[in-house]
Every structure is written in structure tokens, then in C-alpha cells.
Amino acid sequence: MEIKKFKISLKNLSKYFIYLLLFLFLYTPPIKLVPFSPSYLVIGISIVFVILKYRSFLNFFSDRNLIVILIFMLVITIYTFIIDLFSDYNDKIPLSQTYSLKWITLLLNFTVVNFFFISMFTKKLELKVSGVMEMFLILAVIQSFFVVLMIVFPSFRLFAFKSVMHFTDEKIFQPELWLIRSYGFSSQFLYPMPIFQGIAIMIAILYAYSGNYKYIYVIPFLLISILFNARVGLVVIPLFLLSIILLSLSTMKFKVFCKTFKIAILILVIVAILFIISFYIVDPSLYEFTLNWILGAFETRGSRTFQVLSTHVFFPENLKYWIFGEGRYLFKNNLDMYNSDIGYINYIYFGGLIFSILVYFSFFLLFILGFAKNKNFYMKLYLLAYILIFLFAQYKGIAFDSNAFTNAFLLTAVYIYKFKDETFSYK
């Protein structure tokens, strides 16, 4: 009897360990005691696992379609190495920000890390695709808990930033941003993390479609984790609604519209109630700063859009650079004459149309494979929304990178393609 209890506890420990590894892999909080990114720790564990299970690994990636994507990723990685090697610009930015290192990381994420987590999910935790999405949602809720904790207890936030984590990005500590941004345990406060939190909201709504409403009640906390870090995460919601409209019209599933309105009303009621209650818990001055910051996104929209277009959008003058790129890094490169946050522009200047097409095609091919093979409406909806999110996110920054929402897509897209799941169904 005692042995049986020990086995159960050991299984629970392995489950929590997998949750911890997935949290570190997605959010990559810069832990002070660890001299490298937590994602490298996960990659190292995954490589050891693949060596021990190399036959299963080869069998898993023996699929012809996955091999095609893998070849594209290998070509992209080699292409980035060649450009970095023969470019005069690669010494202006840290090695950790070069595309060659980033694409090696993405290649390893797609292969060894995906195999490690999928093996753990299927054999240790016995999860379907929807179960993996639920894990994402639970981790996002845990992150939201840390965000709320830091809002309510500023001393805890200060301790976390000074004693637990370390940052090299001075934007995190700019006085004008400190009050309204950078809450939680992550290294991706200003871009990937809020988008991933928005994707968690999307997953909560998918569960509501199938009659499981328990996650609807955590959406307000997910919204808080977005609003106190970066507004970009809010864009996931209208893009998800657009995906519902497009897919519902194309498949004639009009009953989804009625369900959507019911869920939306329920979310609004819950948000309103918690918002009123929170006024008695949180310092109202925080709301004033954050609300003004949110409203700033809608004020003088036309002039701001024109300003972004005039300062961040520019193109090479030489046709050769259009096709092959110049090897230039425009994002966070203060030593370059031009700077741009827009991912599309960054890709053109680095590797031209060749690099851009290879990157976009490899991701779209993975989307098409999962979309075509899986007949479940809500799995298709998830993939379609994700692609729209990518298209927008690449305008706000460099989306196709080793970050929370990209790594989550690679994991779930491969899972959807390899394993059938009918958990999500209309009720």
C-alpha cells in the first residue's frame, strides 16, 4: 500500500516538474542563479531525452510533411549563418540577438523540445491536444496570479525584480514605464508575454464553447496581466472574433454566433463585477495611470499611424538587397542609421524576400497541414486565429522568434497534426 502511494506521489512530482519546465520554456524568466536563459535548460534536457529515445524520435519525424518543414528550417538556419558570416553589421548587436542563433533555437524547439514535451504529454500525462491547451491556460493563470500579487504588494514585486530575476533591458526600469508595465515572472513583458496571455483567453473561450465555463471566470485576471504589461495582447480578442466570423461563414455554422454572444455577455458581467470589487483592494491611482495608457492607444490614431509609417517603414533602394537582403539588424540596433520595430521590414533588410518567404512559408505550411488534417471546427478555429495573430504580431515586432506564443504554436500545431482530438464540440 505504501509503495502504491509512493508511485502516485512520484507521478504527481513528474507532472509538476513538466509544468515547471513548460513555464520556464514559454516565459523564460531571467533567474538570477542561472547564468543562461531557462529555454536553454529545457533544450539541454530535451537533447538528452532524444539521445535516450533516438529511435522514437526518428520515427516521430519520419513523417514526410514534417520533414519538408524541417528542411525549410534547416535552409533558413544555413541562410542566416551565411548572411551573418559575410555581413558587416553582425558585430553591432549581441550574439543572443542574431538570427543565426535564434533559428538554431527555433529549429531545436521544433524538433527536440517538441518531441520531449509531446512524449511527456502523451505517455506521462496522457493528454490530448485540448489538454495541452489547458496546460497553457493554467500556466497563464499562474502568471496572472503573480501579476496581481505584484500589483497588490509592490514590495513583493521589488523583491522579485531585485533578488529573484535580473534584466539587461533598461526599458524594464524606465521610471515612466515602471508603474504601468513589467509585472510577473518573464523576460517578455513588452511583447510576447501579453500576446500569449491573450491566446490563453482564446483557449478559455474555446472551452466555453464545449460547455466548460469554469475558465471564463479567470479571463479578468488574464486581462489584468495584459493591461499591466502591453496593450498588444488585447488584439488577440478581435482577431479571434474575426476568425470565428470567417470560419463560421465558410462552414455555415451560424449557431456559433449565438454562443459567442452569450459567452461575451458573461465575460463582460464577470469583468464588471471584479473591476468594482478591485477598487476596494488596489490603489485607485494605478487604474488612473493604466487607463490613461490604454486610452492613449485610441487617441489621435491617424497621426500616430502616419508617424509609425513615416519612421518605421522604409525599403531597400537596390533590387539585389530586396531579393537577398543586406544583413542589417534594425530592431534595437542604435548603431544603425535606421531603426524599425516592424518584423516585415527587419526581415527584408536582413535576408530580403528569400529569407522572408522561407520563414513565412514554413509556418504557413505547418498551419495548413493541421488545418487540412483535423476536422474539428474548434481546432481549425484555433489555428486560423493563430495565423492572424502572427500576421499582426509581425507588424508590431519580430514574431517568428523563440518566444512564448511562437513556441506554443509550434507545439500545438504539430500536436494537432499528429493526433486527432474531438474534445472541443458545440454544446
C-alpha positions as CSV (number, residue, x, y, z in Angstrom):
1,M,0.0,0.0,0.0
2,E,2.8,2.3,0.9
3,I,4.6,1.6,-2.4
4,K,1.4,2.5,-4.3
5,K,1.2,5.8,-2.5
6,F,4.8,6.5,-3.3
7,K,4.2,5.8,-7.0
8,I,1.2,8.2,-7.1
9,S,3.3,11.0,-5.4
10,L,6.2,10.3,-7.9
11,K,3.7,10.7,-10.8
12,N,2.5,14.0,-9.3
13,L,6.0,15.2,-8.9
14,S,6.8,14.4,-12.5
15,K,3.6,16.3,-13.6
16,Y,4.6,19.4,-11.6
17,F,8.1,19.2,-13.0
18,I,6.7,19.2,-16.6
19,Y,4.5,22.2,-15.7
20,L,7.6,24.0,-14.3
21,L,9.7,23.2,-17.4
22,L,6.9,24.4,-19.7
23,F,6.5,27.6,-17.7
24,L,10.3,28.3,-17.9
25,F,10.3,27.4,-21.6
26,L,7.4,29.7,-22.5
27,Y,8.0,32.7,-20.3
28,T,11.8,32.4,-19.9
29,P,12.1,34.4,-16.7
30,P,15.8,35.5,-16.2
31,I,16.6,33.7,-13.0
32,K,19.5,35.3,-11.1
33,L,21.0,32.0,-10.0
34,V,21.0,30.6,-13.6
35,P,23.6,32.3,-15.9
36,F,21.7,31.5,-19.1
37,S,18.1,31.5,-20.4
38,P,15.8,28.8,-18.9
39,S,14.9,27.9,-22.5
40,Y,18.5,26.6,-22.9
41,L,17.9,24.4,-19.9
42,V,14.8,22.9,-21.5
43,I,16.7,22.4,-24.7
44,G,19.5,20.6,-22.9
45,I,17.1,18.3,-21.1
46,S,15.3,17.6,-24.4
47,I,18.6,16.7,-26.2
48,V,19.5,14.2,-23.5
49,F,15.9,12.8,-23.8
50,V,16.2,12.5,-27.6
51,I,19.6,10.7,-27.2
52,L,18.0,8.1,-24.9
53,K,14.9,7.8,-27.2
54,Y,16.5,8.3,-30.6
55,R,14.6,5.5,-32.3
56,S,11.2,7.0,-31.2
57,F,12.5,10.5,-32.2
58,L,13.4,9.3,-35.7
59,N,10.1,7.5,-36.0
60,F,8.2,10.7,-34.9
61,F,9.9,12.9,-37.5
62,S,9.7,10.3,-40.3
63,D,6.5,11.9,-41.4
64,R,7.1,13.3,-44.9
65,N,5.3,16.7,-44.3
66,L,7.3,17.3,-41.1
67,I,10.5,16.5,-42.9
68,V,9.6,19.2,-45.5
69,I,9.1,21.8,-42.8
70,L,12.4,20.6,-41.1
71,I,14.2,21.1,-44.4
72,F,12.9,24.6,-44.7
73,M,14.0,25.4,-41.2
74,L,17.5,24.0,-41.9
75,V,17.7,26.1,-45.1
76,I,16.7,29.2,-43.1
77,T,19.3,28.5,-40.4
78,I,22.1,28.0,-43.0
79,Y,21.0,31.1,-44.8
80,T,21.2,33.2,-41.7
81,F,24.6,31.9,-40.9
82,I,25.9,32.8,-44.4
83,I,24.5,36.3,-44.1
84,D,25.9,36.8,-40.6
85,L,29.2,35.5,-41.7
86,F,29.7,37.8,-44.6
87,S,27.9,40.8,-43.1
88,D,29.5,43.9,-41.7
89,Y,26.5,44.5,-39.4
90,N,26.6,41.4,-37.2
91,D,29.2,42.9,-34.8
92,K,26.8,45.7,-33.8
93,I,24.4,43.5,-31.7
94,P,24.9,40.8,-29.1
95,L,25.2,37.2,-30.3
96,S,21.9,36.4,-28.5
97,Q,20.0,38.7,-30.8
98,T,21.4,37.4,-34.1
99,Y,19.1,35.5,-36.4
100,S,21.5,32.6,-36.8
101,L,21.4,31.8,-33.1
102,K,17.6,32.4,-32.9
103,W,16.9,30.0,-35.8
104,I,19.1,27.3,-34.3
105,T,17.0,27.7,-31.2
106,L,13.7,27.6,-33.2
107,L,15.0,24.5,-35.0
108,L,15.7,22.8,-31.7
109,N,12.4,23.9,-30.4
110,F,10.6,22.4,-33.4
111,T,12.4,19.1,-33.1
112,V,13.9,18.0,-29.8
113,V,11.8,20.2,-27.5
114,N,8.6,19.4,-29.3
115,F,9.4,15.7,-29.1
116,F,10.3,15.9,-25.4
117,F,7.1,17.7,-24.4
118,I,4.8,15.7,-26.7
119,S,6.3,12.4,-25.3
120,M,5.7,13.7,-21.8
121,F,2.1,14.8,-22.6
122,T,1.1,11.6,-24.4
123,K,2.8,9.0,-22.2
124,K,3.3,10.5,-18.8
125,L,0.3,12.8,-18.5
126,E,-1.9,11.1,-21.2
127,L,-3.1,14.4,-22.6
128,K,-4.8,15.2,-25.9
129,V,-4.3,18.5,-27.8
130,S,-7.0,20.2,-25.8
131,G,-5.2,19.1,-22.6
132,V,-2.1,20.8,-23.8
133,M,-4.0,24.0,-24.4
134,E,-5.5,23.7,-20.9
135,M,-1.9,23.5,-19.6
136,F,-1.1,26.7,-21.5
137,L,-4.2,28.3,-19.9
138,I,-3.3,27.1,-16.4
139,L,0.2,28.5,-16.8
140,A,-1.2,31.8,-18.0
141,V,-3.5,31.9,-14.9
142,I,-0.5,31.2,-12.7
143,Q,1.4,34.1,-14.4
144,S,-1.7,36.3,-13.9
145,F,-1.6,35.4,-10.2
146,F,1.9,36.7,-9.9
147,V,0.9,39.8,-11.8
148,V,-1.9,40.5,-9.4
149,L,0.3,39.7,-6.4
150,M,2.8,42.3,-7.6
151,I,0.1,44.9,-8.2
152,V,-1.4,44.4,-4.7
153,F,2.0,44.1,-3.0
154,P,4.6,46.4,-4.6
155,S,7.3,45.1,-2.1
156,F,6.9,41.6,-3.5
157,R,7.4,43.0,-7.0
158,L,10.5,44.8,-6.0
159,F,11.9,41.7,-4.3
160,A,11.2,39.6,-7.4
161,F,12.9,42.1,-9.7
162,K,15.9,42.7,-7.5
163,S,16.6,39.4,-5.8
164,V,15.0,36.7,-8.0
165,M,15.3,37.9,-11.6
166,H,17.9,40.0,-13.4
167,F,17.5,42.1,-16.6
168,T,19.8,43.8,-19.1
169,D,17.0,45.6,-20.8
170,E,16.8,49.1,-19.3
171,K,13.3,49.6,-20.8
172,I,12.0,47.5,-17.9
173,F,13.2,50.0,-15.4
174,Q,12.4,53.3,-17.1
175,P,10.5,55.4,-14.5
176,E,7.7,56.3,-16.8
177,L,7.1,52.6,-17.6
178,W,7.7,51.2,-14.1
179,L,4.2,52.0,-12.8
180,I,2.2,50.6,-15.7
181,R,4.4,47.8,-17.1
182,S,6.5,44.8,-16.2
183,Y,4.5,42.6,-13.8
184,G,5.0,38.9,-13.4
185,F,7.8,36.4,-13.9
186,S,9.0,36.6,-17.5
187,S,11.6,38.2,-19.8
188,Q,8.9,39.1,-22.4
189,F,6.8,41.7,-20.7
190,L,6.5,44.2,-23.5
191,Y,5.6,41.9,-26.4
192,P,5.4,38.1,-26.4
193,M,4.0,37.5,-22.9
194,P,0.9,39.7,-23.3
195,I,0.1,38.0,-26.7
196,F,0.4,34.6,-25.1
197,Q,-1.9,35.8,-22.3
198,G,-4.4,36.8,-25.0
199,I,-4.1,33.4,-26.6
200,A,-5.0,31.9,-23.1
201,I,-8.2,34.0,-23.2
202,M,-8.9,32.5,-26.6
203,I,-8.4,29.0,-25.2
204,A,-10.7,29.8,-22.2
205,I,-13.5,30.8,-24.7
206,L,-12.9,27.5,-26.7
207,Y,-13.6,25.6,-23.5
208,A,-16.8,27.6,-23.0
209,Y,-18.0,26.6,-26.5
210,S,-17.9,23.0,-25.4
211,G,-19.9,23.8,-22.2
212,N,-16.9,24.1,-19.8
213,Y,-17.4,27.6,-18.3
214,K,-15.0,27.4,-15.4
215,Y,-12.2,29.1,-17.2
216,I,-14.4,32.1,-18.2
217,Y,-14.0,33.3,-14.6
218,V,-10.2,33.7,-14.9
219,I,-10.4,35.9,-18.0
220,P,-10.5,39.1,-16.0
221,F,-7.2,38.1,-14.4
222,L,-5.7,37.3,-17.8
223,L,-6.8,40.8,-18.9
224,I,-5.1,42.4,-16.0
225,S,-1.8,40.6,-16.9
226,I,-2.1,42.1,-20.4
227,L,-3.1,45.6,-19.4
228,F,-0.3,45.9,-16.9
229,N,2.3,44.9,-19.4
230,A,1.5,45.7,-23.0
231,R,-1.7,46.6,-24.9
232,V,-0.7,44.4,-27.8
233,G,-2.2,41.3,-26.1
234,L,-5.7,42.8,-26.4
235,V,-5.5,42.5,-30.2
236,V,-5.9,38.7,-29.9
237,I,-9.6,39.1,-28.9
238,P,-10.8,41.0,-32.1
239,L,-8.6,38.7,-34.3
240,F,-10.2,35.7,-32.6
241,L,-13.6,37.1,-33.3
242,L,-12.7,37.7,-36.9
243,S,-11.6,34.1,-37.1
244,I,-15.0,33.0,-35.8
245,I,-16.8,35.0,-38.4
246,L,-14.6,33.8,-41.3
247,L,-14.7,30.1,-40.3
248,S,-18.4,30.2,-39.4
249,L,-19.4,31.7,-42.7
250,S,-17.3,29.3,-44.7
251,T,-18.6,26.2,-42.8
252,M,-22.2,27.5,-42.4
253,K,-22.0,27.1,-38.6
254,F,-24.2,30.0,-37.7
255,K,-25.1,28.6,-34.3
256,V,-21.6,29.6,-33.2
257,F,-22.6,33.2,-33.4
258,C,-25.3,32.8,-30.8
259,K,-22.9,31.0,-28.5
260,T,-20.3,33.7,-29.0
261,F,-22.7,36.5,-27.9
262,K,-23.7,34.5,-24.8
263,I,-20.1,34.0,-23.8
264,A,-19.2,37.7,-24.5
265,I,-22.1,38.9,-22.2
266,L,-21.0,36.5,-19.4
267,I,-17.4,37.7,-19.7
268,L,-18.5,41.4,-19.6
269,V,-20.6,40.8,-16.5
270,I,-17.8,39.0,-14.7
271,V,-15.2,41.7,-15.6
272,A,-17.5,44.5,-14.4
273,I,-18.1,42.8,-11.0
274,L,-14.5,42.1,-10.4
275,F,-13.5,45.6,-11.6
276,I,-15.8,47.1,-9.0
277,I,-14.5,44.8,-6.2
278,S,-10.9,45.5,-7.1
279,F,-11.4,49.2,-6.4
280,Y,-11.5,48.3,-2.7
281,I,-8.3,46.3,-2.9
282,V,-5.9,48.0,-5.3
283,D,-4.7,51.6,-5.1
284,P,-7.0,53.6,-7.5
285,S,-4.0,55.6,-8.8
286,L,-2.8,52.5,-10.6
287,Y,-6.0,52.4,-12.6
288,E,-5.6,56.1,-13.5
289,F,-2.2,55.6,-15.0
290,T,-3.1,52.3,-16.7
291,L,-6.4,53.6,-18.0
292,N,-4.8,56.7,-19.5
293,W,-2.2,54.5,-21.1
294,I,-4.8,52.3,-22.6
295,L,-6.9,55.2,-23.9
296,G,-3.7,56.6,-25.4
297,A,-3.9,53.8,-27.9
298,F,-7.1,55.2,-29.4
299,E,-6.3,58.9,-29.2
300,T,-5.0,60.6,-32.4
301,R,-4.9,57.2,-34.1
302,G,-4.5,58.7,-37.5
303,S,-1.5,60.9,-36.7
304,R,0.2,58.1,-34.7
305,T,-0.2,55.6,-37.6
306,F,1.2,58.2,-40.0
307,Q,4.2,58.7,-37.6
308,V,4.9,55.0,-37.4
309,L,4.6,54.6,-41.2
310,S,7.0,57.6,-41.7
311,T,9.6,56.5,-39.2
312,H,9.5,52.7,-39.2
313,V,8.5,51.8,-42.8
314,F,11.3,52.1,-45.4
315,F,12.7,49.8,-48.1
316,P,16.0,49.0,-49.8
317,E,16.7,51.0,-52.9
318,N,18.7,48.3,-54.6
319,L,16.9,45.3,-56.2
320,K,19.7,43.0,-55.0
321,Y,19.0,43.9,-51.4
322,W,15.3,43.4,-52.0
323,I,16.0,39.8,-53.0
324,F,18.9,38.8,-50.8
325,G,18.9,41.4,-48.0
326,E,21.8,43.4,-46.6
327,G,22.4,41.5,-43.4
328,R,21.3,44.5,-41.4
329,Y,19.7,44.4,-38.0
330,L,17.2,47.3,-37.5
331,F,15.5,46.2,-34.3
332,K,17.1,47.7,-31.1
333,N,20.3,48.5,-33.1
334,N,21.1,52.0,-32.1
335,L,24.4,52.0,-34.1
336,D,22.5,51.7,-37.4
337,M,21.3,54.8,-39.2
338,Y,17.7,53.4,-39.5
339,N,15.6,51.6,-36.8
340,S,12.4,49.8,-37.1
341,D,10.2,47.6,-34.8
342,I,8.3,46.1,-37.7
343,G,9.2,42.5,-38.3
344,Y,8.4,42.6,-42.0
345,I,10.9,45.4,-42.6
346,N,13.5,43.8,-40.4
347,Y,13.3,40.6,-42.4
348,I,13.6,42.4,-45.7
349,Y,16.7,44.3,-44.6
350,F,18.3,41.2,-43.1
351,G,17.7,38.5,-45.7
352,G,15.4,40.0,-48.3
353,L,12.5,38.3,-49.9
354,I,14.2,34.9,-50.0
355,F,14.5,34.9,-46.2
356,S,11.1,36.3,-45.6
357,I,9.3,33.8,-47.9
358,L,11.2,30.8,-46.4
359,V,10.1,31.9,-42.9
360,Y,6.5,32.6,-43.7
361,F,6.1,29.5,-45.9
362,S,7.5,27.2,-43.2
363,F,5.0,28.5,-40.6
364,F,2.1,28.6,-43.0
365,L,2.8,25.1,-44.2
366,L,2.5,23.8,-40.6
367,F,-0.8,25.7,-40.2
368,I,-2.1,24.2,-43.5
369,L,-1.2,20.7,-42.5
370,G,-3.0,20.9,-39.2
371,F,-5.9,22.8,-40.7
372,A,-6.4,20.3,-43.5
373,K,-6.0,17.1,-41.5
374,N,-8.1,18.0,-38.4
375,K,-11.8,18.1,-39.0
376,N,-12.7,19.6,-35.6
377,F,-14.2,23.1,-36.1
378,Y,-12.6,24.5,-32.9
379,M,-9.1,23.1,-33.7
380,K,-9.4,24.8,-37.1
381,L,-10.5,28.0,-35.4
382,Y,-7.5,27.9,-33.0
383,L,-5.1,27.5,-35.9
384,L,-6.8,30.2,-38.1
385,A,-6.7,32.7,-35.2
386,Y,-3.1,31.9,-34.5
387,I,-2.1,32.7,-38.1
388,L,-4.0,36.0,-38.0
389,I,-2.2,36.8,-34.7
390,F,1.2,36.1,-36.4
391,L,0.3,38.4,-39.3
392,F,-0.4,41.3,-36.9
393,A,2.4,40.5,-34.4
394,Q,4.9,40.6,-37.2
395,Y,3.9,44.2,-37.7
396,K,4.4,45.1,-34.0
397,G,7.7,43.3,-33.7
398,I,9.6,40.2,-34.8
399,A,7.0,37.5,-34.2
400,F,8.7,34.4,-35.8
401,D,11.2,34.0,-32.9
402,S,11.7,31.8,-29.9
403,N,9.1,33.4,-27.7
404,A,6.0,32.3,-25.7
405,F,3.4,32.5,-28.4
406,T,5.6,31.1,-31.2
407,N,6.8,28.2,-29.2
408,A,3.2,27.4,-28.1
409,F,2.1,27.4,-31.8
410,L,4.9,25.1,-32.8
411,L,4.0,22.7,-30.1
412,T,0.2,22.7,-30.5
413,A,0.3,22.8,-34.4
414,V,2.5,19.6,-34.5
415,Y,0.2,18.0,-31.9
416,I,-2.9,18.9,-33.8
417,Y,-1.4,17.5,-37.0
418,K,-0.2,14.2,-35.4
419,F,-3.0,13.5,-33.0
420,K,-6.8,13.7,-33.5
421,D,-8.8,15.4,-30.7
422,E,-12.6,15.9,-30.7
423,T,-12.7,17.3,-27.1
424,F,-14.0,20.7,-28.3
425,S,-17.5,20.4,-29.6
426,Y,-20.6,22.6,-29.6
427,K,-22.9,22.3,-26.6
